[in-house]
mmCIF file of C-alpha atoms and ligand atoms in Angstrom:
data_model
loop_
_atom_site.group_PDB
_atom_site.id
_atom_site.type_symbol
_atom_site.label_atom_id
_atom_site.label_comp_id
_atom_site.label_asym_id
_atom_site.label_seq_id
_atom_site.Cartn_x
_atom_site.Cartn_y
_atom_site.Cartn_z
ATOM 1 C CA MET A 8 -9.766 -39.555 20.548
ATOM 2 C CA ILE A 9 -9.351 -39.562 16.609
ATOM 3 C CA SER A 10 -8.665 -37.102 14.793
ATOM 4 C CA ASP A 11 -9.807 -35.947 10.744
ATOM 5 C CA ILE A 12 -6.112 -34.531 10.704
ATOM 6 C CA VAL A 13 -3.060 -33.977 12.141
ATOM 7 C CA ILE A 14 -1.244 -31.132 11.209
ATOM 8 C CA VAL A 15 2.610 -30.926 11.692
ATOM 9 C CA GLY A 16 3.921 -27.942 12.461
ATOM 10 C CA ALA A 17 2.148 -24.585 13.694
ATOM 11 C CA GLY A 18 3.746 -22.016 11.021
ATOM 12 C CA PRO A 19 1.820 -19.712 8.376
ATOM 13 C CA THR A 20 0.639 -23.417 6.204
ATOM 14 C CA GLY A 21 -0.303 -25.440 9.314
ATOM 15 C CA LEU A 22 -2.608 -22.140 10.486
ATOM 16 C CA PHE A 23 -4.092 -21.635 7.360
ATOM 17 C CA GLY A 24 -4.683 -26.241 7.082
ATOM 18 C CA ALA A 25 -6.084 -25.980 10.132
ATOM 19 C CA PHE A 26 -8.882 -23.013 9.599
ATOM 20 C CA TYR A 27 -9.034 -24.756 6.147
ATOM 21 C CA ALA A 28 -9.808 -28.238 7.888
ATOM 22 C CA GLY A 29 -12.270 -26.677 10.034
ATOM 23 C CA PHE A 30 -14.199 -24.913 7.295
ATOM 24 C CA ARG A 31 -14.090 -28.291 5.580
ATOM 25 C CA GLY A 32 -15.939 -29.883 8.792
ATOM 26 C CA MET A 33 -13.234 -32.229 9.970
ATOM 27 C CA SER A 34 -11.609 -32.578 13.117
ATOM 28 C CA VAL A 35 -8.022 -30.851 13.690
ATOM 29 C CA LYS A 36 -4.996 -31.215 15.888
ATOM 30 C CA ILE A 37 -2.320 -29.384 15.376
ATOM 31 C CA VAL A 38 1.649 -30.083 16.978
ATOM 32 C CA ASP A 39 3.924 -28.406 17.502
ATOM 33 C CA SER A 40 7.746 -28.704 18.923
ATOM 34 C CA LEU A 41 7.650 -25.286 19.888
ATOM 35 C CA SER A 42 5.458 -23.699 22.584
ATOM 36 C CA VAL A 43 4.159 -20.840 20.311
ATOM 37 C CA LEU A 44 2.519 -20.367 16.760
ATOM 38 C CA GLY A 45 3.392 -19.029 13.730
ATOM 39 C CA GLY A 46 6.504 -21.489 13.105
ATOM 40 C CA GLN A 47 9.581 -19.091 11.053
ATOM 41 C CA LEU A 48 7.634 -15.891 11.475
ATOM 42 C CA ALA A 49 7.254 -16.042 15.181
ATOM 43 C CA THR A 50 11.044 -17.338 16.324
ATOM 44 C CA LEU A 51 12.875 -16.042 13.259
ATOM 45 C CA TYR A 52 11.748 -12.617 12.438
ATOM 46 C CA PRO A 53 8.546 -11.541 14.691
ATOM 47 C CA GLU A 54 9.268 -7.837 13.870
ATOM 48 C CA LYS A 55 9.889 -7.693 10.578
ATOM 49 C CA PHE A 56 7.789 -6.339 7.540
ATOM 50 C CA ILE A 57 6.872 -9.133 4.914
ATOM 51 C CA TYR A 58 5.794 -7.032 1.387
ATOM 52 C CA ASP A 59 4.370 -10.205 -0.474
ATOM 53 C CA VAL A 60 1.519 -11.713 1.109
ATOM 54 C CA PRO A 61 -1.901 -11.120 -0.593
ATOM 55 C CA ALA A 62 -4.218 -8.309 0.416
ATOM 56 C CA PHE A 63 -1.311 -6.754 2.376
ATOM 57 C CA PRO A 64 1.104 -4.319 0.781
ATOM 58 C CA LYS A 65 3.340 -4.239 4.017
ATOM 59 C CA VAL A 66 2.892 -6.538 7.378
ATOM 60 C CA ARG A 67 5.173 -7.295 10.378
ATOM 61 C CA ALA A 68 5.358 -10.581 10.364
ATOM 62 C CA LYS A 69 4.059 -11.520 14.130
ATOM 63 C CA ASP A 70 0.414 -9.578 13.193
ATOM 64 C CA LEU A 71 0.321 -12.047 10.238
ATOM 65 C CA VAL A 72 0.261 -14.552 12.468
ATOM 66 C CA ALA A 73 -1.932 -13.292 14.806
ATOM 67 C CA ASN A 74 -4.560 -12.944 11.795
ATOM 68 C CA LEU A 75 -4.024 -16.425 10.975
ATOM 69 C CA VAL A 76 -4.384 -17.594 14.835
ATOM 70 C CA THR A 77 -8.121 -15.527 14.928
ATOM 71 C CA GLN A 78 -8.737 -17.095 11.569
ATOM 72 C CA ALA A 79 -7.620 -21.163 12.799
ATOM 73 C CA MET A 80 -9.220 -20.944 16.162
ATOM 74 C CA GLN A 81 -12.693 -20.548 14.833
ATOM 75 C CA TYR A 82 -13.209 -23.740 14.389
ATOM 76 C CA LYS A 83 -11.164 -24.932 17.570
ATOM 77 C CA PRO A 84 -8.258 -27.135 16.332
ATOM 78 C CA ALA A 85 -6.792 -29.141 19.364
ATOM 79 C CA LEU A 86 -3.555 -27.689 20.078
ATOM 80 C CA SER A 87 -0.458 -30.156 21.392
ATOM 81 C CA LEU A 88 2.757 -27.888 21.930
ATOM 82 C CA GLY A 89 6.114 -28.062 22.843
ATOM 83 C CA GLU A 90 5.791 -31.631 21.752
ATOM 84 C CA ARG A 91 8.204 -32.975 18.996
ATOM 85 C CA VAL A 92 6.900 -35.114 16.351
ATOM 86 C CA GLN A 93 9.276 -37.987 16.435
ATOM 87 C CA ARG A 94 7.519 -41.650 15.291
ATOM 88 C CA LEU A 95 5.347 -42.859 12.715
ATOM 89 C CA ASP A 96 3.199 -46.146 12.693
ATOM 90 C CA TYR A 97 0.184 -46.816 10.846
ATOM 91 C CA ASP A 98 -2.840 -49.376 11.433
ATOM 92 C CA PRO A 99 -3.484 -51.067 7.781
ATOM 93 C CA GLU A 100 -6.478 -52.704 9.223
ATOM 94 C CA GLN A 101 -8.326 -49.679 11.143
ATOM 95 C CA ARG A 102 -6.720 -47.303 7.885
ATOM 96 C CA LEU A 103 -5.484 -45.417 10.869
ATOM 97 C CA TYR A 104 -1.902 -43.404 11.694
ATOM 98 C CA SER A 105 0.030 -43.250 14.718
ATOM 99 C CA LEU A 106 2.070 -40.161 15.502
ATOM 100 C CA HIS A 107 4.433 -40.326 19.064
ATOM 101 C CA THR A 108 5.808 -37.127 20.036
ATOM 102 C CA ASP A 109 8.032 -37.208 23.327
ATOM 103 C CA ARG A 110 5.005 -37.089 25.059
ATOM 104 C CA GLN A 111 2.409 -38.968 24.231
ATOM 105 C CA SER A 112 0.317 -40.635 20.961
ATOM 106 C CA HIS A 113 -2.190 -39.146 18.531
ATOM 107 C CA ILE A 114 -4.672 -41.390 16.494
ATOM 108 C CA THR A 115 -5.351 -39.628 12.524
ATOM 109 C CA ARG A 116 -6.979 -40.665 9.377
ATOM 110 C CA THR A 117 -4.649 -37.750 7.816
ATOM 111 C CA ILE A 118 -1.928 -36.262 7.998
ATOM 112 C CA LEU A 119 -0.928 -32.762 6.890
ATOM 113 C CA ILE A 120 2.715 -32.205 7.476
ATOM 114 C CA ALA A 121 3.722 -28.369 7.531
ATOM 115 C CA SER A 122 6.970 -28.720 9.464
ATOM 116 C CA GLY A 123 9.103 -26.124 7.511
ATOM 117 C CA ILE A 124 12.372 -26.519 7.620
ATOM 118 C CA GLY A 125 12.280 -28.908 9.798
ATOM 119 C CA SER A 126 13.665 -29.115 13.284
ATOM 120 C CA PHE A 127 15.376 -25.549 12.608
ATOM 121 C CA GLN A 128 17.543 -23.585 14.698
ATOM 122 C CA PRO A 129 20.204 -20.733 14.158
ATOM 123 C CA LYS A 130 24.237 -22.199 13.448
ATOM 124 C CA ARG A 131 25.483 -20.908 16.813
ATOM 125 C CA LEU A 132 29.169 -18.367 17.314
ATOM 126 C CA ALA A 133 31.820 -21.460 17.470
ATOM 127 C CA LEU A 134 33.649 -19.418 19.847
ATOM 128 C CA GLU A 135 34.847 -20.940 23.329
ATOM 129 C CA ASN A 136 32.973 -18.650 25.626
ATOM 130 C CA ALA A 137 29.907 -17.339 23.424
ATOM 131 C CA GLY A 138 27.371 -19.347 25.016
ATOM 132 C CA GLN A 139 27.973 -18.275 28.560
ATOM 133 C CA PHE A 140 26.382 -14.412 26.992
ATOM 134 C CA GLU A 141 23.333 -15.894 25.363
ATOM 135 C CA ARG A 142 20.852 -14.568 27.845
ATOM 136 C CA SER A 143 23.353 -11.539 28.389
ATOM 137 C CA GLY A 144 24.069 -10.296 25.247
ATOM 138 C CA VAL A 145 24.353 -11.996 22.024
ATOM 139 C CA TYR A 146 21.212 -12.491 19.992
ATOM 140 C CA TYR A 147 20.418 -15.236 17.347
ATOM 141 C CA THR A 148 17.402 -14.114 17.236
ATOM 142 C CA VAL A 149 15.492 -10.545 17.411
ATOM 143 C CA GLY A 150 12.519 -11.012 19.533
ATOM 144 C CA ASP A 151 11.615 -7.855 20.271
ATOM 145 C CA VAL A 152 13.568 -4.052 18.819
ATOM 146 C CA GLU A 153 13.416 -2.693 22.102
ATOM 147 C CA ASP A 154 16.140 -5.153 23.984
ATOM 148 C CA PHE A 155 18.160 -2.884 21.153
ATOM 149 C CA ARG A 156 17.006 0.350 22.092
ATOM 150 C CA ASN A 157 19.970 2.930 22.870
ATOM 151 C CA LYS A 158 22.462 -0.446 23.004
ATOM 152 C CA ARG A 159 26.032 0.225 21.001
ATOM 153 C CA LEU A 160 25.027 -3.030 19.088
ATOM 154 C CA LEU A 161 27.165 -5.168 16.413
ATOM 155 C CA ILE A 162 25.748 -7.519 14.092
ATOM 156 C CA VAL A 163 27.755 -10.629 12.760
ATOM 157 C CA GLY A 164 26.540 -11.463 8.691
ATOM 158 C CA GLY A 165 26.354 -11.099 4.926
ATOM 159 C CA GLY A 166 22.494 -12.515 4.495
ATOM 160 C CA ASP A 167 19.466 -11.363 4.485
ATOM 161 C CA SER A 168 18.706 -11.318 8.676
ATOM 162 C CA ALA A 169 21.826 -9.584 9.231
ATOM 163 C CA VAL A 170 21.136 -6.588 6.198
ATOM 164 C CA ASP A 171 17.517 -6.340 7.086
ATOM 165 C CA TRP A 172 18.295 -6.409 10.808
ATOM 166 C CA ALA A 173 20.931 -3.210 10.474
ATOM 167 C CA ASN A 174 18.488 -1.257 8.395
ATOM 168 C CA ALA A 175 15.419 -2.340 10.698
ATOM 169 C CA LEU A 176 17.293 -0.919 14.221
ATOM 170 C CA CYS A 177 19.351 1.687 12.218
ATOM 171 C CA ASP A 178 17.401 4.238 14.310
ATOM 172 C CA VAL A 179 16.635 2.127 17.738
ATOM 173 C CA ALA A 180 20.350 0.472 18.250
ATOM 174 C CA GLN A 181 22.256 3.903 19.761
ATOM 175 C CA SER A 182 25.265 2.623 16.776
ATOM 176 C CA ILE A 183 25.977 -0.353 15.184
ATOM 177 C CA THR A 184 28.899 -2.165 13.625
ATOM 178 C CA LEU A 185 28.000 -4.876 11.135
ATOM 179 C CA ILE A 186 31.098 -7.448 10.635
ATOM 180 C CA HIS A 187 30.870 -10.024 7.153
ATOM 181 C CA ARG A 188 34.070 -11.857 6.016
ATOM 182 C CA ARG A 189 33.500 -11.358 2.183
ATOM 183 C CA ASP A 190 32.953 -8.076 0.838
ATOM 184 C CA THR A 191 30.096 -9.797 -1.090
ATOM 185 C CA PHE A 192 26.489 -9.993 0.338
ATOM 186 C CA ARG A 193 24.000 -13.053 0.204
ATOM 187 C CA ALA A 194 20.936 -10.107 0.935
ATOM 188 C CA HIS A 195 18.861 -8.259 -2.097
ATOM 189 C CA GLU A 196 20.558 -5.513 -3.411
ATOM 190 C CA LYS A 197 18.383 -3.063 -2.282
ATOM 191 C CA SER A 198 18.485 -3.873 1.281
ATOM 192 C CA VAL A 199 22.255 -3.444 0.653
ATOM 193 C CA GLU A 200 22.095 -0.082 -0.948
ATOM 194 C CA LYS A 201 20.078 1.137 1.801
ATOM 195 C CA LEU A 202 22.746 -0.364 4.428
ATOM 196 C CA MET A 203 25.240 1.212 2.684
ATOM 197 C CA CYS A 204 23.532 4.780 3.015
ATOM 198 C CA SER A 205 22.291 4.274 6.527
ATOM 199 C CA SER A 206 24.066 5.344 9.842
ATOM 200 C CA VAL A 207 25.373 1.318 10.471
ATOM 201 C CA ARG A 208 29.711 1.217 10.005
ATOM 202 C CA VAL A 209 30.065 -1.579 7.957
ATOM 203 C CA LEU A 210 33.394 -4.078 7.724
ATOM 204 C CA THR A 211 33.686 -6.066 4.839
ATOM 205 C CA PHE A 212 36.308 -8.993 5.406
ATOM 206 C CA HIS A 213 35.683 -8.804 8.838
ATOM 207 C CA GLU A 214 35.377 -11.806 11.263
ATOM 208 C CA LEU A 215 34.351 -12.005 15.502
ATOM 209 C CA LYS A 216 37.675 -13.070 17.640
ATOM 210 C CA ALA A 217 36.692 -13.209 21.375
ATOM 211 C CA ILE A 218 33.749 -11.447 23.348
ATOM 212 C CA GLU A 219 34.857 -10.016 26.736
ATOM 213 C CA GLY A 220 32.937 -9.682 29.535
ATOM 214 C CA ASN A 221 31.546 -9.806 33.277
ATOM 215 C CA ASP A 222 27.908 -10.512 33.598
ATOM 216 C CA ARG A 223 27.336 -9.497 29.607
ATOM 217 C CA VAL A 224 28.440 -8.831 27.033
ATOM 218 C CA GLU A 225 31.567 -5.288 27.082
ATOM 219 C CA ARG A 226 33.604 -5.594 24.648
ATOM 220 C CA ALA A 227 34.140 -7.488 20.951
ATOM 221 C CA VAL A 228 37.715 -8.364 18.783
ATOM 222 C CA ILE A 229 37.035 -8.343 16.180
ATOM 223 C CA TYR A 230 39.395 -9.032 13.239
ATOM 224 C CA ASP A 231 40.780 -8.164 9.001
ATOM 225 C CA ASN A 232 40.881 -11.693 7.801
ATOM 226 C CA ARG A 233 43.104 -10.841 5.540
ATOM 227 C CA SER A 234 45.318 -9.024 7.521
ATOM 228 C CA GLN A 235 45.288 -10.339 10.831
ATOM 229 C CA ALA A 236 44.885 -6.266 11.977
ATOM 230 C CA GLU A 237 42.538 -6.818 15.302
ATOM 231 C CA GLN A 238 40.637 -3.814 17.171
ATOM 232 C CA THR A 239 38.323 -4.475 20.208
ATOM 233 C CA LEU A 240 34.373 -2.727 19.581
ATOM 234 C CA GLU A 241 33.128 -2.114 23.553
ATOM 235 C CA VAL A 242 29.305 -3.163 22.782
ATOM 236 C CA ASP A 243 26.275 -3.656 24.671
ATOM 237 C CA ALA A 244 24.823 -6.495 22.138
ATOM 238 C CA ILE A 245 25.869 -8.811 19.409
ATOM 239 C CA LEU A 246 23.162 -10.137 16.893
ATOM 240 C CA VAL A 247 24.043 -12.998 15.455
ATOM 241 C CA ASN A 248 22.923 -14.030 11.206
ATOM 242 C CA ILE A 249 25.222 -16.413 10.355
ATOM 243 C CA GLY A 250 22.298 -18.895 8.777
ATOM 244 C CA PHE A 251 20.105 -21.469 10.018
ATOM 245 C CA GLU A 252 20.494 -25.177 10.028
ATOM 246 C CA SER A 253 17.875 -27.768 9.790
ATOM 247 C CA THR A 254 17.669 -31.670 9.164
ATOM 248 C CA ALA A 255 14.535 -33.528 7.618
ATOM 249 C CA GLY A 256 14.767 -34.787 11.693
ATOM 250 C CA PRO A 257 12.197 -37.902 12.006
ATOM 251 C CA LEU A 258 10.890 -37.504 8.718
ATOM 252 C CA ALA A 259 13.966 -39.331 7.732
ATOM 253 C CA HIS A 260 12.440 -42.684 9.079
ATOM 254 C CA TRP A 261 8.841 -42.295 7.674
ATOM 255 C CA GLU A 262 9.152 -43.867 4.415
ATOM 256 C CA LEU A 263 8.263 -41.049 2.438
ATOM 257 C CA LYS A 264 10.205 -39.970 -0.584
ATOM 258 C CA LEU A 265 12.188 -37.317 0.277
ATOM 259 C CA ARG A 266 14.413 -34.206 -2.037
ATOM 260 C CA GLY A 267 16.771 -33.554 0.614
ATOM 261 C CA ALA A 268 14.795 -32.326 3.353
ATOM 262 C CA ALA A 269 11.584 -32.027 1.882
ATOM 263 C CA ILE A 270 8.247 -34.381 1.214
ATOM 264 C CA GLU A 271 8.046 -35.583 -2.838
ATOM 265 C CA VAL A 272 4.369 -34.676 -3.233
ATOM 266 C CA ASP A 273 1.909 -35.244 -6.398
ATOM 267 C CA ALA A 274 -0.390 -32.110 -7.626
ATOM 268 C CA THR A 275 -2.707 -32.616 -4.871
ATOM 269 C CA MET A 276 0.051 -32.276 -1.875
ATOM 270 C CA CYS A 277 0.259 -36.105 -1.060
ATOM 271 C CA SER A 278 2.665 -38.427 -0.279
ATOM 272 C CA ASN A 279 3.833 -41.744 -1.427
ATOM 273 C CA ARG A 280 2.073 -42.983 1.251
ATOM 274 C CA PRO A 281 -1.755 -42.529 1.000
ATOM 275 C CA GLY A 282 -3.437 -40.134 3.351
ATOM 276 C CA ILE A 283 0.058 -38.063 4.331
ATOM 277 C CA TYR A 284 -0.004 -34.426 2.378
ATOM 278 C CA ALA A 285 2.722 -31.881 2.580
ATOM 279 C CA ALA A 286 2.696 -28.085 1.907
ATOM 280 C CA GLY A 287 4.523 -25.087 2.729
ATOM 281 C CA ASP A 288 8.139 -25.618 3.168
ATOM 282 C CA SER A 289 8.749 -29.000 3.987
ATOM 283 C CA ALA A 290 6.651 -30.205 0.238
ATOM 284 C CA TRP A 291 8.488 -30.340 -2.590
ATOM 285 C CA TYR A 292 6.943 -30.848 -6.415
ATOM 286 C CA PRO A 293 9.213 -29.746 -9.762
ATOM 287 C CA ALA A 294 9.080 -25.616 -9.531
ATOM 288 C CA LYS A 295 8.406 -25.194 -6.453
ATOM 289 C CA ILE A 296 9.106 -22.153 -5.174
ATOM 290 C CA LYS A 297 8.966 -22.055 -0.910
ATOM 291 C CA LEU A 298 7.109 -18.514 -0.154
ATOM 292 C CA ILE A 299 4.269 -18.237 2.813
ATOM 293 C CA ALA A 300 1.823 -16.992 -0.901
ATOM 294 C CA THR A 301 2.808 -20.982 -2.424
ATOM 295 C CA ALA A 302 2.018 -22.267 0.772
ATOM 296 C CA PHE A 303 -1.321 -20.900 1.120
ATOM 297 C CA GLY A 304 -2.673 -22.362 -1.675
ATOM 298 C CA GLU A 305 -0.564 -25.589 -1.192
ATOM 299 C CA ALA A 306 -2.100 -26.127 2.398
ATOM 300 C CA CYS A 307 -5.767 -25.178 0.887
ATOM 301 C CA ASN A 308 -4.896 -27.596 -2.047
ATOM 302 C CA ALA A 309 -3.987 -30.508 0.845
ATOM 303 C CA ILE A 310 -6.934 -30.266 3.007
ATOM 304 C CA ASN A 311 -9.672 -30.533 0.236
ATOM 305 C CA HIS A 312 -8.179 -33.447 -0.922
ATOM 306 C CA ALA A 313 -7.554 -34.753 2.803
ATOM 307 C CA LYS A 314 -11.281 -34.675 3.297
ATOM 308 C CA HIS A 315 -12.361 -36.268 0.276
ATOM 309 C CA PHE A 316 -9.530 -38.868 1.103
ATOM 310 C CA ILE A 317 -11.465 -39.496 4.166
ATOM 311 C CA ASP A 318 -14.805 -39.181 2.638
ATOM 312 C CA PRO A 319 -14.992 -39.894 -0.895
ATOM 313 C CA LYS A 320 -18.377 -38.718 -0.934
ATOM 314 C CA ALA A 321 -17.039 -35.534 -0.419
ATOM 315 C CA ARG A 322 -16.500 -33.201 -3.414
ATOM 316 C CA VAL A 323 -12.516 -31.613 -3.191
ATOM 317 C CA PHE A 324 -13.444 -28.787 -4.672
ATOM 318 C CA PRO A 325 -15.241 -26.990 -1.010
ATOM 319 C CA GLY A 326 -17.897 -24.590 -2.338
ATOM 320 C CA HIS A 327 -16.915 -20.678 -2.023
ATOM 321 C CA SER A 328 -16.921 -19.231 1.660
ATOM 322 C CA THR A 329 -19.206 -16.767 0.806
ATOM 323 C CA ASP A 330 -21.510 -18.907 0.045
ATOM 324 C CA VAL A 331 -20.955 -22.006 2.653
ATOM 325 C CA ILE A 332 -20.029 -19.498 6.121
ATOM 326 C CA LYS A 333 -22.997 -17.348 7.409
ATOM 327 C CA GLY A 334 -23.064 -14.097 9.427
HETATM 328 P P1 FAD B 420 7.297 -22.948 9.558
HETATM 329 O O1 FAD B 420 7.386 -21.537 9.222
HETATM 330 O O2 FAD B 420 8.918 -23.090 9.175
HETATM 331 O O3 FAD B 420 6.824 -23.848 9.925
HETATM 332 C C1 FAD B 420 6.758 -24.980 11.290
HETATM 333 C C2 FAD B 420 6.489 -25.547 12.100
HETATM 334 O O4 FAD B 420 7.197 -26.719 11.887
HETATM 335 C C3 FAD B 420 7.418 -25.053 12.880
HETATM 336 O O5 FAD B 420 7.344 -23.972 13.962
HETATM 337 C C4 FAD B 420 8.233 -26.037 13.586
HETATM 338 O O6 FAD B 420 8.796 -25.651 15.187
HETATM 339 C C5 FAD B 420 7.220 -27.431 13.340
HETATM 340 N N1 FAD B 420 7.922 -28.506 13.208
HETATM 341 C C6 FAD B 420 9.203 -28.997 12.852
HETATM 342 N N2 FAD B 420 9.606 -30.056 12.814
HETATM 343 C C7 FAD B 420 8.417 -30.704 14.051
HETATM 344 C C8 FAD B 420 8.899 -31.750 14.567
HETATM 345 N N3 FAD B 420 9.399 -33.050 14.238
HETATM 346 N N4 FAD B 420 7.296 -32.169 15.776
HETATM 347 C C9 FAD B 420 6.523 -31.039 15.897
HETATM 348 N N5 FAD B 420 6.802 -29.987 14.931
HETATM 349 C C10 FAD B 420 7.550 -29.323 14.245
HETATM 350 N N6 FAD B 420 8.115 -15.721 3.131
HETATM 351 C C11 FAD B 420 7.938 -14.755 2.380
HETATM 352 O O7 FAD B 420 7.187 -15.022 1.273
HETATM 353 N N7 FAD B 420 7.642 -13.297 2.451
HETATM 354 C C12 FAD B 420 9.007 -13.099 3.190
HETATM 355 O O8 FAD B 420 9.306 -11.822 2.710
HETATM 356 C C13 FAD B 420 9.599 -13.945 3.673
HETATM 357 N N8 FAD B 420 10.771 -13.454 4.823
HETATM 358 C C14 FAD B 420 11.304 -14.354 5.415
HETATM 359 C C15 FAD B 420 12.559 -13.915 6.814
HETATM 360 C C16 FAD B 420 13.327 -14.577 7.256
HETATM 361 C C17 FAD B 420 14.300 -13.856 7.755
HETATM 362 C C18 FAD B 420 13.346 -16.117 6.577
HETATM 363 C C19 FAD B 420 13.738 -16.832 7.426
HETATM 364 C C20 FAD B 420 12.193 -16.624 6.850
HETATM 365 C C21 FAD B 420 11.511 -15.209 5.146
HETATM 366 N N9 FAD B 420 10.320 -16.146 4.561
HETATM 367 C C22 FAD B 420 9.522 -15.216 3.453
HETATM 368 C C23 FAD B 420 9.815 -17.304 4.470
HETATM 369 C C24 FAD B 420 8.631 -18.192 5.224
HETATM 370 O O9 FAD B 420 9.158 -17.493 6.496
HETATM 371 C C25 FAD B 420 8.634 -19.773 5.316
HETATM 372 O O10 FAD B 420 8.207 -19.728 3.730
HETATM 373 C C26 FAD B 420 7.240 -20.177 5.556
HETATM 374 O O11 FAD B 420 7.596 -19.916 7.244
HETATM 375 C C27 FAD B 420 7.125 -21.433 5.507
HETATM 376 O O12 FAD B 420 6.466 -21.920 6.387
HETATM 377 P P2 FAD B 420 5.630 -22.973 7.463
HETATM 378 O O13 FAD B 420 4.253 -23.231 7.950
HETATM 379 O O14 FAD B 420 5.694 -24.143 5.691
HETATM 380 O O15 FAD B 420 6.999 -23.506 7.878
#
C-alpha cells in the first residue's frame, strides 16, 4: 500500500502530525522503533508533570500522550511499532520514497521525520557489575513511581532529571540520597532550591564506586572525589540520571542537510529533499527551540505543506477545524 505520508517517530510531534494528516484526508502510517507511543514522554518521564503545554496548566506526561493518541487515532493511522527505520530509497519516475526498516519496507509519497533526538538511550554506569542489576534495583528511567515506594533510594546525577525525580519521589521513597560529582547543578534553579529544602540528603562531590548485593541491589559504595573517602550506603534502589546519548543514526546517510543530529528545514518544514519534512526535536532552523509547544506548530505546518506538495490544488491552509469537523 502506498501512504500519502509516513511519519517516523511517535512522540508528541509524530502523534500530532498524524492527527493533522488524517484531518487533511491523507493516508498515514506511523513507524517507531519503540513498542509504545509517546516518544520521550512515554519512555523517559511518563510520571512527570509538564507545565508549558498550552491549555494544560499542569499535565502528567503519560496523560498528555494518552490525549494525543486519542486525537491521532480518530483517523485510524496505520501503526508499525517496534520497527527501526534504517534506509531510504527514492524512485524518481514514480515519485515515491521507500523507507526500509529492520522488518519491512514502507512506500510513501512524503515523509515527516519526527524522530526526536534520534535513537536515544540513557547513559549507562561504567561500573562492571551495573548491568547485572538492571532489572533488580538499578534504574535509568522511572516507569512507575510505585517501584520506589518505601525504598531506600540513591539517585546519581545533577541535571534536571535527577533533581526532579528526587523532588517527585521525596514522599514516596523511605529515604533518598542524591550524589553529584560537582557542587553546581545543571537543573532549574527553582527545582534545586526545592531539593535543598527537602528531606533528600544531598552529597556533592560524591560519585558511585561500587554496587553490592546478591540477587538485587543491597548496598552502594560512594566516595568523595576530593578526599577519596568512601562510605557504604544500605540501599534498595539506585536511579541513575547522568544524561542521554543520541545519534542521528540512519538519517546521517539520507543525503539530508544536517545541523548536528538535526535536519535543516525551511519555513515550510521541508528538508533539502522535496517531500521530506522534519518537525520537533529532529528539525533545525535558525532560532529553533526544542519544546513540545513549538513542535506542535511545526508538525501542523509540515503536514499542511506536505498535503499541498502531493496535491498542488489543495490549499496549504486547512480551514478551521470548527468548520471542517462536524459533530
Ligand atoms: P521524541 O519525543 O524524542 O520522539 C521521537 C520518536 O522517534 C521516539 O519514539 C523514537 O523511538 C522514534 N525514533 C527515533 N529514531 C527512529 C528510527 N530510526 N526509526 C523509528 N523510530 C525512531 N519539553 C517541554 O516542552 N516541556 C517540558 O516540561 C519538558 N520536560 C522534559 C523532561 C525531560 C526529562 C526530558 C528528557 C525532556 C523534556 N522535554 C520537555 C522535551 C520534550 O520531551 C521533547 O521536546 C519532545 O519529546 C520532542 O518530541 P518529538 O516527538 O520531536 O521527539
